[in-house]
Amino acid sequence: MLDLTHTTKEHDESRQGEALLLEQDPKISNGRKLYIESYGCQMNFSDSEIVASILLDKGFETTKNYQEADVVFINTCSIRENAEQRVRNRLKEFEAAKTRNPGMIVGVLGCMAERLKSKFLEEEKLVDVVVGPDAYRDLPNLIDKVDDGAKAVNVLLSREETYADINPVRLNSNGVTAFISIMRGCDNMCSFCVVPFTRGRERSRDPHSIVKEAQDLFNAGYKEVTLLGQNVDSYKHTAPVAEGETPGETVTFAKLLAMVAEVSPLLRVRFSTSHPKDITDEVLYAIASHENVCNYIHLPVQSGNSRVLELMNRTYDREWYMERVDAIRKIIPDCAISTDVITGFCTETEAEHQETLSMMDYVKYDFAYMFAYSERPGTLAAKRYEDDIPEDVKKRRLTEVINKQRDHSLYRYQHFIGKVCKVLIEGFSKRSEFDFCGRNDQNALVVFPIDPRYKQGDYVNVLVESCTSATLLGKIVD
């Protein structure tokens, strides 16, 4: 990732490589310490919570110091080349620690595990355990195999696994916001993306297990949940029935949003990440009709040019995407829209790059994640197209996109000045112990002076007095 104009909880660059620590001790300790470090999207951080829950039940306790751990896991991402390189460098550090502690088990979890299993186990001999995203239930068994002197691998992808029955331990939580994984996998087959190959086909959790998790979180004091999936708005669940019985009701993403929103009006609901093809009017009206469903949609465009979008296998063209933006503006007038942009995709011309810039001018995104294209082995693009745009051209185009997005972010944030926003206090500002921080309905970060009448987890009204391109600044008003 080369630059961000805005960091959200879904893609928090500051969390990359974060070591996760359990707040509670295991009921029965086995005397072994677990270290988990996570990279990539929020799905990976959510998966680390699932792993921790499974191993907590087996008596592990966590540590933030990998050098004192008995089992070291690194939960990995294959989306970007630099993310993979960071993981490789980190594994070499773990290998050095293992020479001082030969009994240490080192394992790779997640997307890189599935993609590079043979390299890690046989060629580079860096790790003992390789476990894909659908095989975390098998971890206790795999650890036992390594204890017996064998290498262990399980990267089988599942058509059913959703971990719906596992109540994730909330790691490094602020006690206010939490993530709920509602589906796994992806069926979209975008030509630049490895996710369908590393996380498998789409499958959706039972909606009642999702609502129960949201209710349990609210009962525990949480005030905001984010529904997570690789392609969250394609969620669809039909209850299984015996042969010959009438099929049960199908719960769509729009219906699920309403079900979770109805847990309590005091529970905010967000979701990530969306595919434009699935942001239907039904979803938009579900957002508009529930005050506690936040007015914020992440709508990745990737490119503003129809020919490039076709090469990317995005299943929509420029005009179709613009129509969806128009629908959002009509049905949810104050909705914030963020996006993803890739510059320098295979064969992209200068004129096509200009169409991406003009798309940005049309939408004026609130914030964006912006990348120069990097070819990922095994993807459809790597097999079909030559990565033929020079690096200096990719980077120059990326710089133009970043500069334009900074202008648009500032433009959007300036519209909040003089207005009062409802903000959920998430904690103290990273820059000052005298300021609170939180997010408004549109997912904008708001910083404001502490008021002793309020605490973390409270909703407050904040008058926005000024802004930067990434932060709103204001004060609490009654």
Short mmCIF file of C-alpha atoms in Angstrom, two decimals:
data_model
loop_
_atom_site.label_atom_id
_atom_site.label_comp_id
_atom_site.label_asym_id
_atom_site.label_seq_id
_atom_site.Cartn_x
_atom_site.Cartn_y
_atom_site.Cartn_z
CA MET A 1 0.00 0.00 0.00
CA LEU A 2 1.64 3.22 -1.12
CA ASP A 3 -0.61 5.86 0.34
CA LEU A 4 -3.94 6.48 1.99
CA THR A 5 -5.80 9.70 2.41
CA HIS A 6 -7.85 8.20 5.16
CA THR A 7 -7.51 5.23 7.47
CA THR A 8 -10.67 3.40 8.47
CA LYS A 9 -11.13 0.57 10.91
CA GLU A 10 -11.46 -1.81 7.94
CA HIS A 11 -8.02 -0.94 6.51
CA ASP A 12 -5.99 0.44 9.39
CA GLU A 13 -2.38 0.69 8.25
CA SER A 14 -1.27 1.27 11.84
CA ARG A 15 -2.51 -2.23 12.76
CA GLN A 16 -0.39 -4.05 10.18
CA GLY A 17 1.84 -6.50 12.04
CA GLU A 18 -0.09 -6.01 15.25
CA ALA A 19 0.43 -8.64 17.95
CA LEU A 20 -2.86 -9.62 19.49
CA LEU A 21 -3.39 -10.08 23.22
CA LEU A 22 -6.26 -11.77 25.04
CA GLU A 23 -7.72 -9.92 27.97
CA GLN A 24 -8.89 -13.08 29.67
CA ASP A 25 -6.90 -16.12 30.78
CA PRO A 26 -7.79 -19.60 29.59
CA LYS A 27 -10.02 -21.61 31.90
CA ILE A 28 -7.47 -24.43 31.96
CA SER A 29 -3.87 -23.46 31.16
CA ASN A 30 -1.61 -25.84 29.28
CA GLY A 31 1.38 -23.68 30.17
CA ARG A 32 2.03 -22.68 26.55
CA LYS A 33 2.08 -19.17 25.14
CA LEU A 34 0.68 -18.14 21.77
CA TYR A 35 1.78 -15.18 19.66
CA ILE A 36 -0.39 -14.08 16.70
CA GLU A 37 0.59 -11.28 14.31
CA SER A 38 -1.78 -10.12 11.57
CA TYR A 39 -1.47 -8.40 8.20
CA GLY A 40 -3.92 -7.37 5.50
CA CYS A 41 -7.64 -6.67 5.60
CA GLN A 42 -9.92 -6.68 8.61
CA MET A 43 -11.07 -10.20 7.70
CA ASN A 44 -7.59 -11.37 8.70
CA PHE A 45 -7.77 -9.59 12.05
CA SER A 46 -11.21 -11.12 12.56
CA ASP A 47 -9.82 -14.56 11.68
CA SER A 48 -7.06 -14.10 14.28
CA GLU A 49 -9.81 -13.67 16.88
CA ILE A 50 -11.30 -17.01 15.74
CA VAL A 51 -7.89 -18.71 15.99
CA ALA A 52 -7.38 -17.27 19.47
CA SER A 53 -10.80 -18.55 20.55
CA ILE A 54 -10.04 -22.07 19.32
CA LEU A 55 -6.66 -22.21 21.07
CA LEU A 56 -7.92 -20.50 24.22
CA ASP A 57 -10.23 -23.49 24.65
CA LYS A 58 -7.13 -25.71 24.48
CA GLY A 59 -5.39 -23.87 27.32
CA PHE A 60 -3.15 -21.42 25.47
CA GLU A 61 -2.56 -17.91 26.73
CA THR A 62 -1.26 -15.11 24.57
CA THR A 63 1.84 -12.95 24.70
CA LYS A 64 2.92 -9.79 22.89
CA ASN A 65 6.56 -10.96 22.87
CA TYR A 66 7.19 -13.58 20.19
CA GLN A 67 10.57 -14.47 21.73
CA GLU A 68 8.83 -15.97 24.78
CA ALA A 69 6.13 -17.78 22.80
CA ASP A 70 5.82 -21.53 22.31
CA VAL A 71 3.66 -21.12 19.19
CA VAL A 72 4.10 -18.19 16.79
CA PHE A 73 1.54 -17.57 14.04
CA ILE A 74 1.60 -14.91 11.36
CA ASN A 75 -1.76 -14.30 9.66
CA THR A 76 -0.98 -13.26 6.11
CA CYS A 77 -2.25 -11.35 3.09
CA SER A 78 -1.54 -12.01 -0.60
CA ILE A 79 -3.26 -8.97 -2.07
CA ARG A 80 -0.10 -6.87 -2.48
CA GLU A 81 3.49 -7.87 -3.20
CA ASN A 82 4.87 -5.62 -0.46
CA ALA A 83 2.60 -7.33 2.10
CA GLU A 84 4.12 -10.70 1.17
CA GLN A 85 7.64 -9.29 1.43
CA ARG A 86 6.94 -7.94 4.90
CA VAL A 87 5.77 -11.38 5.98
CA ARG A 88 8.89 -13.08 4.57
CA ASN A 89 11.14 -10.63 6.40
CA ARG A 90 9.22 -11.24 9.60
CA LEU A 91 9.50 -15.02 9.23
CA LYS A 92 13.28 -14.69 9.08
CA GLU A 93 13.18 -12.88 12.41
CA PHE A 94 11.05 -15.69 13.85
CA GLU A 95 13.53 -18.22 12.44
CA ALA A 96 16.34 -16.50 14.35
CA ALA A 97 14.29 -16.73 17.55
CA LYS A 98 13.62 -20.39 16.85
CA THR A 99 17.37 -21.13 16.81
CA ARG A 100 17.49 -19.88 20.40
CA ASN A 101 14.31 -21.79 21.30
CA PRO A 102 14.25 -24.99 19.19
CA GLY A 103 10.89 -26.07 20.60
CA MET A 104 9.14 -23.03 19.18
CA ILE A 105 6.46 -23.78 16.55
CA VAL A 106 6.23 -21.25 13.73
CA GLY A 107 3.15 -21.22 11.50
CA VAL A 108 1.71 -19.28 8.59
CA LEU A 109 -2.04 -18.68 8.50
CA GLY A 110 -4.31 -17.12 5.91
CA CYS A 111 -4.01 -16.28 2.24
CA MET A 112 -0.25 -16.70 1.78
CA ALA A 113 -0.49 -20.07 3.50
CA GLU A 114 -2.77 -21.41 0.78
CA ARG A 115 -0.79 -19.84 -2.05
CA LEU A 116 2.79 -20.60 -0.98
CA LYS A 117 2.45 -23.76 1.09
CA SER A 118 5.21 -25.73 -0.69
CA LYS A 119 7.69 -22.87 -0.60
CA PHE A 120 7.27 -22.31 3.12
CA LEU A 121 7.41 -26.00 4.05
CA GLU A 122 9.85 -27.53 1.57
CA GLU A 123 11.96 -24.92 -0.21
CA GLU A 124 12.57 -22.25 2.39
CA LYS A 125 11.92 -24.45 5.45
CA LEU A 126 10.88 -21.39 7.43
CA VAL A 127 7.81 -22.83 9.12
CA ASP A 128 6.36 -25.91 10.81
CA VAL A 129 2.65 -25.33 10.20
CA VAL A 130 0.77 -23.97 7.19
CA VAL A 131 -2.97 -23.42 7.65
CA GLY A 132 -5.46 -21.93 5.18
CA PRO A 133 -8.43 -19.72 6.10
CA ASP A 134 -10.94 -22.58 6.19
CA ALA A 135 -8.90 -24.96 8.38
CA TYR A 136 -8.52 -23.16 11.70
CA ARG A 137 -10.57 -25.77 13.56
CA ASP A 138 -7.77 -28.21 12.74
CA LEU A 139 -5.08 -26.14 14.49
CA PRO A 140 -4.95 -28.14 17.78
CA ASN A 141 -4.49 -31.34 15.80
CA LEU A 142 -1.80 -29.76 13.58
CA ILE A 143 0.09 -28.44 16.61
CA ASP A 144 0.03 -31.97 18.07
CA LYS A 145 1.55 -33.30 14.83
CA VAL A 146 4.42 -30.82 15.04
CA ASP A 147 4.95 -31.73 18.69
CA ASP A 148 5.43 -35.30 17.44
CA GLY A 149 8.14 -34.15 15.02
CA ALA A 150 6.22 -33.78 11.76
CA LYS A 151 5.48 -30.80 9.56
CA ALA A 152 1.76 -30.04 9.31
CA VAL A 153 -0.35 -28.51 6.58
CA ASN A 154 -4.07 -28.00 5.95
CA VAL A 155 -5.02 -25.55 3.25
CA LEU A 156 -8.20 -27.25 2.07
CA LEU A 157 -10.88 -24.79 1.04
CA SER A 158 -14.41 -25.46 2.23
CA ARG A 159 -17.81 -24.89 0.64
CA GLU A 160 -19.46 -24.81 4.08
CA GLU A 161 -17.10 -23.39 6.74
CA THR A 162 -18.27 -20.07 8.20
CA TYR A 163 -17.16 -20.51 11.87
CA ALA A 164 -20.70 -19.48 12.79
CA ASP A 165 -20.64 -21.41 16.09
CA ILE A 166 -17.36 -19.90 17.32
CA ASN A 167 -17.73 -16.83 19.51
CA PRO A 168 -14.61 -14.82 18.65
CA VAL A 169 -12.46 -13.51 21.48
CA ARG A 170 -12.23 -9.73 20.96
CA LEU A 171 -8.55 -8.93 20.66
CA ASN A 172 -7.05 -5.49 21.39
CA SER A 173 -10.62 -4.21 21.55
CA ASN A 174 -11.72 -0.76 22.65
CA GLY A 175 -14.90 -2.36 24.00
CA VAL A 176 -16.99 -0.06 21.80
CA THR A 177 -16.66 -1.27 18.20
CA ALA A 178 -16.47 -4.84 16.93
CA PHE A 179 -16.46 -6.78 13.67
CA ILE A 180 -18.82 -9.61 12.76
CA SER A 181 -17.83 -11.89 9.90
CA ILE A 182 -21.05 -12.68 8.00
CA MET A 183 -19.67 -14.56 5.00
CA ARG A 184 -16.45 -15.95 3.62
CA GLY A 185 -14.92 -16.34 0.17
CA CYS A 186 -15.66 -14.61 -3.12
CA ASP A 187 -17.17 -15.64 -6.46
CA ASN A 188 -16.34 -12.52 -8.46
CA MET A 189 -13.05 -13.58 -10.10
CA CYS A 190 -11.70 -10.06 -10.68
CA SER A 191 -8.67 -10.66 -12.85
CA PHE A 192 -6.21 -8.83 -10.53
CA CYS A 193 -7.29 -10.56 -7.30
CA VAL A 194 -6.12 -13.74 -5.56
CA VAL A 195 -8.94 -13.91 -3.00
CA PRO A 196 -11.14 -16.48 -4.83
CA PHE A 197 -8.12 -18.79 -4.96
CA THR A 198 -6.98 -18.28 -1.35
CA ARG A 199 -10.36 -17.99 0.41
CA GLY A 200 -12.59 -20.08 -1.83
CA ARG A 201 -16.20 -19.73 -2.91
CA GLU A 202 -18.78 -17.52 -1.23
CA ARG A 203 -20.78 -18.96 1.65
CA SER A 204 -22.98 -17.04 4.05
CA ARG A 205 -23.50 -17.55 7.78
CA ASP A 206 -26.90 -18.35 9.23
CA PRO A 207 -28.50 -14.93 9.84
CA HIS A 208 -29.74 -15.89 13.30
CA SER A 209 -26.17 -16.62 14.45
CA ILE A 210 -25.18 -13.16 13.18
CA VAL A 211 -28.03 -11.43 14.99
CA LYS A 212 -27.20 -13.37 18.18
CA GLU A 213 -23.56 -12.28 17.96
CA ALA A 214 -24.67 -8.66 17.51
CA GLN A 215 -27.05 -8.96 20.47
CA ASP A 216 -24.32 -10.51 22.65
CA LEU A 217 -21.94 -7.70 21.73
CA PHE A 218 -24.54 -5.05 22.54
CA ASN A 219 -25.31 -6.74 25.87
CA ALA A 220 -21.56 -6.64 26.59
CA GLY A 221 -21.48 -2.87 26.07
CA TYR A 222 -20.46 -2.58 22.42
CA LYS A 223 -22.14 0.25 20.52
CA GLU A 224 -21.09 -0.43 16.92
CA VAL A 225 -20.68 -3.51 14.74
CA THR A 226 -19.22 -3.76 11.24
CA LEU A 227 -20.49 -6.64 9.12
CA LEU A 228 -17.54 -8.13 7.27
CA GLY A 229 -17.11 -10.13 4.09
CA GLN A 230 -14.93 -10.21 1.02
CA ASN A 231 -18.07 -9.20 -0.87
CA VAL A 232 -20.45 -8.40 1.93
CA ASP A 233 -23.44 -7.21 -0.07
CA SER A 234 -23.69 -10.49 -1.98
CA TYR A 235 -24.70 -12.15 1.30
CA LYS A 236 -27.55 -14.60 0.74
CA HIS A 237 -28.66 -17.39 3.04
CA THR A 238 -31.39 -19.97 2.62
CA ALA A 239 -31.99 -22.32 5.53
CA PRO A 240 -31.28 -25.96 4.58
CA VAL A 241 -34.31 -28.24 4.51
CA ALA A 242 -34.88 -31.96 4.22
CA GLU A 243 -35.57 -33.44 0.81
CA GLY A 244 -39.15 -32.81 -0.26
CA GLU A 245 -39.72 -29.92 2.14
CA THR A 246 -40.52 -26.40 1.00
CA PRO A 247 -37.36 -24.24 0.89
CA GLY A 248 -37.14 -21.70 3.68
CA GLU A 249 -37.02 -17.94 3.25
CA THR A 250 -33.92 -16.51 1.63
CA VAL A 251 -32.32 -13.75 3.68
CA THR A 252 -30.64 -11.16 1.48
CA PHE A 253 -28.08 -8.62 2.62
CA ALA A 254 -30.77 -5.93 2.78
CA LYS A 255 -32.88 -8.11 5.07
CA LEU A 256 -29.85 -8.94 7.20
CA LEU A 257 -29.03 -5.24 7.61
CA ALA A 258 -32.54 -4.66 8.93
CA MET A 259 -32.34 -7.66 11.29
CA VAL A 260 -29.08 -6.47 12.83
CA ALA A 261 -30.26 -2.85 13.01
CA GLU A 262 -33.31 -3.98 14.97
CA VAL A 263 -31.14 -5.42 17.77
CA SER A 264 -31.19 -1.91 19.28
CA PRO A 265 -31.42 1.66 17.99
CA LEU A 266 -28.32 2.34 20.11
CA LEU A 267 -26.25 -0.16 18.11
CA ARG A 268 -24.65 1.38 15.05
CA VAL A 269 -24.26 -0.88 12.01
CA ARG A 270 -21.63 -0.57 9.29
CA PHE A 271 -20.49 -3.00 6.58
CA SER A 272 -17.47 -3.67 4.37
CA THR A 273 -16.54 -4.42 1.62
CA SER A 274 -19.12 -3.96 -1.15
CA HIS A 275 -19.05 -4.88 -4.81
CA PRO A 276 -20.89 -2.28 -6.95
CA LYS A 277 -22.93 -4.97 -8.72
CA ASP A 278 -24.63 -5.90 -5.43
CA ILE A 279 -25.46 -2.41 -4.10
CA THR A 280 -29.10 -2.74 -5.10
CA ASP A 281 -31.86 -0.24 -4.43
CA GLU A 282 -33.15 -2.72 -1.82
CA VAL A 283 -29.87 -2.33 0.10
CA LEU A 284 -29.96 1.45 -0.26
CA TYR A 285 -33.53 1.68 1.06
CA ALA A 286 -32.59 -0.60 4.00
CA ILE A 287 -29.82 1.87 4.89
CA ALA A 288 -32.10 4.88 4.45
CA SER A 289 -34.91 3.41 6.56
CA HIS A 290 -32.78 2.60 9.63
CA GLU A 291 -31.22 5.55 11.42
CA ASN A 292 -28.59 3.35 13.09
CA VAL A 293 -27.31 1.91 9.78
CA CYS A 294 -24.52 4.33 8.99
CA ASN A 295 -24.65 6.43 5.84
CA TYR A 296 -21.36 5.20 4.45
CA ILE A 297 -20.69 2.87 1.51
CA HIS A 298 -17.34 1.61 0.29
CA LEU A 299 -17.85 1.29 -3.48
CA PRO A 300 -14.60 0.17 -5.18
CA VAL A 301 -14.39 1.51 -8.73
CA GLN A 302 -10.80 0.32 -9.52
CA SER A 303 -10.85 2.16 -12.88
CA GLY A 304 -13.00 4.80 -14.52
CA ASN A 305 -12.61 3.30 -18.00
CA SER A 306 -14.99 0.66 -19.36
CA ARG A 307 -12.36 -1.22 -21.40
CA VAL A 308 -10.05 -1.54 -18.39
CA LEU A 309 -12.97 -2.59 -16.20
CA GLU A 310 -13.72 -5.36 -18.68
CA LEU A 311 -10.09 -6.53 -18.55
CA MET A 312 -10.38 -6.49 -14.76
CA ASN A 313 -13.56 -8.63 -15.06
CA ARG A 314 -15.44 -6.20 -12.82
CA THR A 315 -18.81 -7.01 -14.50
CA TYR A 316 -19.87 -3.35 -14.80
CA ASP A 317 -18.90 -0.45 -17.04
CA ARG A 318 -18.33 3.24 -16.38
CA GLU A 319 -21.93 4.28 -17.02
CA TRP A 320 -23.39 1.51 -14.87
CA TYR A 321 -21.15 2.49 -11.94
CA MET A 322 -22.15 6.15 -12.29
CA GLU A 323 -25.82 5.13 -12.22
CA ARG A 324 -25.23 3.37 -8.89
CA VAL A 325 -23.58 6.51 -7.52
CA ASP A 326 -26.57 8.53 -8.70
CA ALA A 327 -28.92 6.08 -6.94
CA ILE A 328 -26.96 6.42 -3.69
CA ARG A 329 -27.10 10.23 -3.89
CA LYS A 330 -30.86 10.12 -4.56
CA ILE A 331 -31.89 7.56 -1.91
CA ILE A 332 -29.32 8.49 0.81
CA PRO A 333 -28.48 12.15 0.09
CA ASP A 334 -25.86 12.54 2.84
CA CYS A 335 -24.14 9.19 2.26
CA ALA A 336 -20.34 9.13 2.24
CA ILE A 337 -18.75 7.08 -0.54
CA SER A 338 -15.21 5.71 -0.49
CA THR A 339 -13.45 3.66 -3.14
CA ASP A 340 -10.44 1.66 -4.33
CA VAL A 341 -8.39 2.75 -7.34
CA ILE A 342 -5.70 0.80 -9.22
CA THR A 343 -3.40 2.77 -11.51
CA GLY A 344 -1.37 1.29 -14.34
CA PHE A 345 -3.36 -1.89 -14.92
CA CYS A 346 -2.26 -3.91 -17.96
CA THR A 347 -2.45 -1.89 -21.24
CA GLU A 348 -4.03 1.16 -19.53
CA THR A 349 -3.53 4.18 -21.79
CA GLU A 350 -3.07 7.77 -20.72
CA ALA A 351 -6.56 8.61 -21.96
CA GLU A 352 -8.01 5.75 -19.91
CA HIS A 353 -6.14 6.99 -16.83
CA GLN A 354 -7.74 10.40 -17.43
CA GLU A 355 -11.15 8.69 -17.31
CA THR A 356 -10.33 7.44 -13.82
CA LEU A 357 -9.51 11.00 -12.80
CA SER A 358 -12.76 12.24 -14.34
CA MET A 359 -14.69 9.53 -12.46
CA MET A 360 -13.13 10.84 -9.25
CA ASP A 361 -14.29 14.33 -10.20
CA TYR A 362 -17.80 13.00 -10.85
CA VAL A 363 -18.15 11.21 -7.50
CA LYS A 364 -15.83 13.31 -5.30
CA TYR A 365 -15.13 10.39 -2.96
CA ASP A 366 -14.85 11.06 0.75
CA PHE A 367 -11.71 8.92 0.87
CA ALA A 368 -9.95 6.23 -1.11
CA TYR A 369 -7.44 3.39 -1.08
CA MET A 370 -5.08 3.90 -3.99
CA PHE A 371 -2.52 1.50 -5.42
CA ALA A 372 -0.21 1.07 -8.37
CA TYR A 373 -0.96 -2.28 -10.01
CA SER A 374 1.27 -5.15 -8.92
CA GLU A 375 0.88 -8.49 -10.65
CA ARG A 376 -0.11 -11.33 -8.32
CA PRO A 377 0.94 -14.86 -9.38
CA GLY A 378 -1.95 -17.18 -10.09
CA THR A 379 -4.47 -14.47 -10.94
CA LEU A 380 -6.30 -14.33 -14.26
CA ALA A 381 -4.45 -11.11 -15.16
CA ALA A 382 -1.08 -12.74 -14.59
CA LYS A 383 -2.07 -15.58 -16.92
CA ARG A 384 -3.71 -13.49 -19.65
CA TYR A 385 -2.10 -10.06 -19.79
CA GLU A 386 1.35 -8.56 -19.86
CA ASP A 387 2.17 -6.21 -16.99
CA ASP A 388 3.35 -3.66 -19.54
CA ILE A 389 3.01 -0.25 -17.86
CA PRO A 390 6.44 1.06 -16.72
CA GLU A 391 6.81 1.53 -12.96
CA ASP A 392 7.53 5.24 -13.29
CA VAL A 393 4.30 5.71 -15.26
CA LYS A 394 2.30 3.72 -12.68
CA LYS A 395 3.72 5.83 -9.86
CA ARG A 396 3.15 9.13 -11.66
CA ARG A 397 -0.48 8.17 -12.32
CA LEU A 398 -0.84 7.07 -8.70
CA THR A 399 0.50 10.42 -7.51
CA GLU A 400 -2.09 12.21 -9.65
CA VAL A 401 -4.85 10.06 -8.16
CA ILE A 402 -3.62 10.67 -4.59
CA ASN A 403 -3.38 14.41 -5.09
CA LYS A 404 -6.89 14.58 -6.53
CA GLN A 405 -8.29 12.47 -3.70
CA ARG A 406 -6.71 14.77 -1.09
CA ASP A 407 -8.56 17.67 -2.70
CA HIS A 408 -11.84 15.76 -2.74
CA SER A 409 -11.46 14.58 0.88
CA LEU A 410 -10.89 18.16 1.98
CA TYR A 411 -13.89 19.27 -0.12
CA ARG A 412 -16.15 16.69 1.53
CA TYR A 413 -14.90 17.42 5.03
CA GLN A 414 -15.29 21.17 4.63
CA HIS A 415 -19.03 20.57 4.18
CA PHE A 416 -19.22 19.43 7.82
CA ILE A 417 -17.86 22.74 9.18
CA GLY A 418 -20.56 24.54 11.15
CA LYS A 419 -22.70 21.39 11.37
CA VAL A 420 -23.39 19.18 14.39
CA CYS A 421 -22.49 15.48 14.03
CA LYS A 422 -23.52 12.58 16.23
CA VAL A 423 -20.24 10.91 17.22
CA LEU A 424 -19.57 7.64 19.07
CA ILE A 425 -16.62 8.15 21.43
CA GLU A 426 -14.17 5.34 20.69
CA GLY A 427 -11.36 6.50 22.98
CA PHE A 428 -8.65 9.09 23.30
CA SER A 429 -6.98 10.74 20.33
CA LYS A 430 -3.64 9.19 19.40
CA ARG A 431 -2.10 12.67 19.33
CA SER A 432 -3.42 14.09 22.60
CA GLU A 433 -4.57 12.66 25.92
CA PHE A 434 -6.74 15.76 26.29
CA ASP A 435 -8.91 14.90 23.26
CA PHE A 436 -11.51 12.25 22.52
CA CYS A 437 -11.89 10.71 19.07
CA GLY A 438 -14.69 8.90 17.33
CA ARG A 439 -16.53 8.68 14.03
CA ASN A 440 -19.65 10.28 12.71
CA ASP A 441 -22.36 8.60 10.67
CA GLN A 442 -20.32 9.06 7.47
CA ASN A 443 -17.26 7.31 9.01
CA ALA A 444 -15.24 10.53 9.23
CA LEU A 445 -12.77 10.68 12.12
CA VAL A 446 -13.71 13.43 14.60
CA VAL A 447 -11.38 14.80 17.31
CA PHE A 448 -12.67 17.02 20.12
CA PRO A 449 -11.67 18.09 23.67
CA ILE A 450 -12.53 15.79 26.57
CA ASP A 451 -15.70 16.64 28.48
CA PRO A 452 -15.80 14.99 31.95
CA ARG A 453 -19.54 14.37 31.57
CA TYR A 454 -18.88 11.79 28.86
CA LYS A 455 -16.83 8.63 28.48
CA GLN A 456 -15.76 6.04 25.93
CA GLY A 457 -18.83 4.38 24.41
CA ASP A 458 -21.11 7.41 24.74
CA TYR A 459 -22.79 9.17 21.84
CA VAL A 460 -22.20 12.94 21.80
CA ASN A 461 -23.11 15.83 19.53
CA VAL A 462 -20.03 17.55 18.15
CA LEU A 463 -20.01 20.93 16.43
CA VAL A 464 -17.40 20.76 13.66
CA GLU A 465 -15.26 23.91 13.69
CA SER A 466 -12.43 23.04 11.27
CA CYS A 467 -10.92 20.14 9.35
CA THR A 468 -7.97 18.65 7.53
CA SER A 469 -8.31 16.27 4.57
CA ALA A 470 -8.42 13.36 7.05
CA THR A 471 -9.94 14.67 10.31
CA LEU A 472 -12.82 16.79 11.57
CA LEU A 473 -12.07 19.01 14.58
CA GLY A 474 -14.74 20.36 16.90
CA LYS A 475 -16.28 20.51 20.36
CA ILE A 476 -19.11 18.78 22.22
CA VAL A 477 -22.36 20.74 22.32
CA ASP A 478 -25.54 19.99 24.26
#
